[in-house]
mmCIF file of C-alpha atoms in Angstrom:
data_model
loop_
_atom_site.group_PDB
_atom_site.id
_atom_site.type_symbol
_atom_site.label_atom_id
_atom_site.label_comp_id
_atom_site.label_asym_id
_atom_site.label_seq_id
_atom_site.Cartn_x
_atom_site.Cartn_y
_atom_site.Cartn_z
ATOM 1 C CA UNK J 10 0.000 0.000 0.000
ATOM 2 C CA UNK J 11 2.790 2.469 0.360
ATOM 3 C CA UNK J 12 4.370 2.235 -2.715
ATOM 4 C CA UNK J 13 1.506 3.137 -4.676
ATOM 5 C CA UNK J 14 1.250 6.546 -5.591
ATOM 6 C CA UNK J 15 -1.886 9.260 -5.278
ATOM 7 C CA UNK J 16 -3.463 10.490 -8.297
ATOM 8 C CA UNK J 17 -2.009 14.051 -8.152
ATOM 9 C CA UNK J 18 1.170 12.177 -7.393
ATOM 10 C CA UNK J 19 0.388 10.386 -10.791
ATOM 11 C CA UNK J 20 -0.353 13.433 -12.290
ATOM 12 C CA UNK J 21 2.652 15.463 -11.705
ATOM 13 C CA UNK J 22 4.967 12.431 -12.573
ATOM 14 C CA UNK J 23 3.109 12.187 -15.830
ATOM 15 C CA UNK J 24 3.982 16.131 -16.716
ATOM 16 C CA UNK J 25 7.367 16.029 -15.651
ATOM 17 C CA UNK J 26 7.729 13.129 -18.248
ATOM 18 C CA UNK J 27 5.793 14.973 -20.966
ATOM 19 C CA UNK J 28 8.220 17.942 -20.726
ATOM 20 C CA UNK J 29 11.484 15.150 -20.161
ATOM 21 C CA UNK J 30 10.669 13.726 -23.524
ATOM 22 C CA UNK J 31 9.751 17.135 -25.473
ATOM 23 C CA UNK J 32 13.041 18.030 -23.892
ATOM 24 C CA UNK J 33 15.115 14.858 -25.190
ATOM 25 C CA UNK J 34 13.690 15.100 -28.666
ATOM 26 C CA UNK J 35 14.951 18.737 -28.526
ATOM 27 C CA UNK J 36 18.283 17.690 -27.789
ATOM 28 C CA UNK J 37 18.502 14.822 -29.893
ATOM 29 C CA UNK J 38 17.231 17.061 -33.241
ATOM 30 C CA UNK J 39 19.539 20.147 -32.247
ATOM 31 C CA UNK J 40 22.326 17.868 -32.008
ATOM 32 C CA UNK J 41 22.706 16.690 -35.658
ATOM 33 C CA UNK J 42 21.828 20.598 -36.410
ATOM 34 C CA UNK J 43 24.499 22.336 -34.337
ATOM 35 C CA UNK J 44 28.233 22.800 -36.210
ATOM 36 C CA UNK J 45 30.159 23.419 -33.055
ATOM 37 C CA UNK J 46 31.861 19.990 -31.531
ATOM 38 C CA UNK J 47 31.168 21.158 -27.943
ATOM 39 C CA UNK J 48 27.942 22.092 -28.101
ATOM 40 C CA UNK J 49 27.353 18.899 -29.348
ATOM 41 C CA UNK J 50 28.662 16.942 -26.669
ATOM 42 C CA UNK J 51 26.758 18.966 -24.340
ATOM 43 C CA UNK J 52 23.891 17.834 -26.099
ATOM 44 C CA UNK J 53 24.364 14.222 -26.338
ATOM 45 C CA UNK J 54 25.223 14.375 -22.833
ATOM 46 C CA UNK J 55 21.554 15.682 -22.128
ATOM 47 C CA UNK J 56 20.086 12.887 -24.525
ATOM 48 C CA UNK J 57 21.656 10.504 -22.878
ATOM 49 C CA UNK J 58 20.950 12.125 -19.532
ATOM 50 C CA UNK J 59 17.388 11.923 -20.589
ATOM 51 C CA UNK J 60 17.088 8.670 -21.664
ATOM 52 C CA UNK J 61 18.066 7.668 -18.200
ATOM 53 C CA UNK J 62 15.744 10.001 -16.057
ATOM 54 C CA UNK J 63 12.755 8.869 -19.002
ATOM 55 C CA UNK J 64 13.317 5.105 -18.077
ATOM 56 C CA UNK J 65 13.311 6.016 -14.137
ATOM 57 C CA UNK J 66 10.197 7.916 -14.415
ATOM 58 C CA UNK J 67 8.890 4.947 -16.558
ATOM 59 C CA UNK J 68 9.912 2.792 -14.045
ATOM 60 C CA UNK J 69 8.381 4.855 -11.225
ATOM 61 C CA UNK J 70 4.793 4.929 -12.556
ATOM 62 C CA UNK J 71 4.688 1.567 -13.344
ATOM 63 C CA UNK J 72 5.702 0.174 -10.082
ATOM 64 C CA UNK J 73 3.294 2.935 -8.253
ATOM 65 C CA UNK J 74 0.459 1.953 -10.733
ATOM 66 C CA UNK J 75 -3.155 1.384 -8.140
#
């Protein structure tokens, strides 16, 4: 009973991903856009960053699902 998670609790977890995966397919289109070699990296750090937090906040939900 304590690991599952309230609706609002739901709720918010489900925006923050929204916004993580706008965010990562930002990343991952500016990155074959952008000419400068650090600015790239920076970016594939993020979409690999993002990738991660996406598959914890996957994880999350599912093992808080009601």
């Amino acid at each position: 009973m304590a690991n599952q998670l309230a609706r609002h609790e739901r709720l918010e977890m489900h925006e923050i991903l929204t916004l993580k995966n706008i965010s990562l397919t930002k990343a991952a289109t500016m990155k074959g856009l952008v000419g400068c070699n650090q600015l790239q990296a920076i970016l594939q750090e993020d979409v690999t960053k993002g990738k991660q937090h996406v598959e914890q906040l996957n994880e999350l939900l599912s093992d808080g699902s009601n």
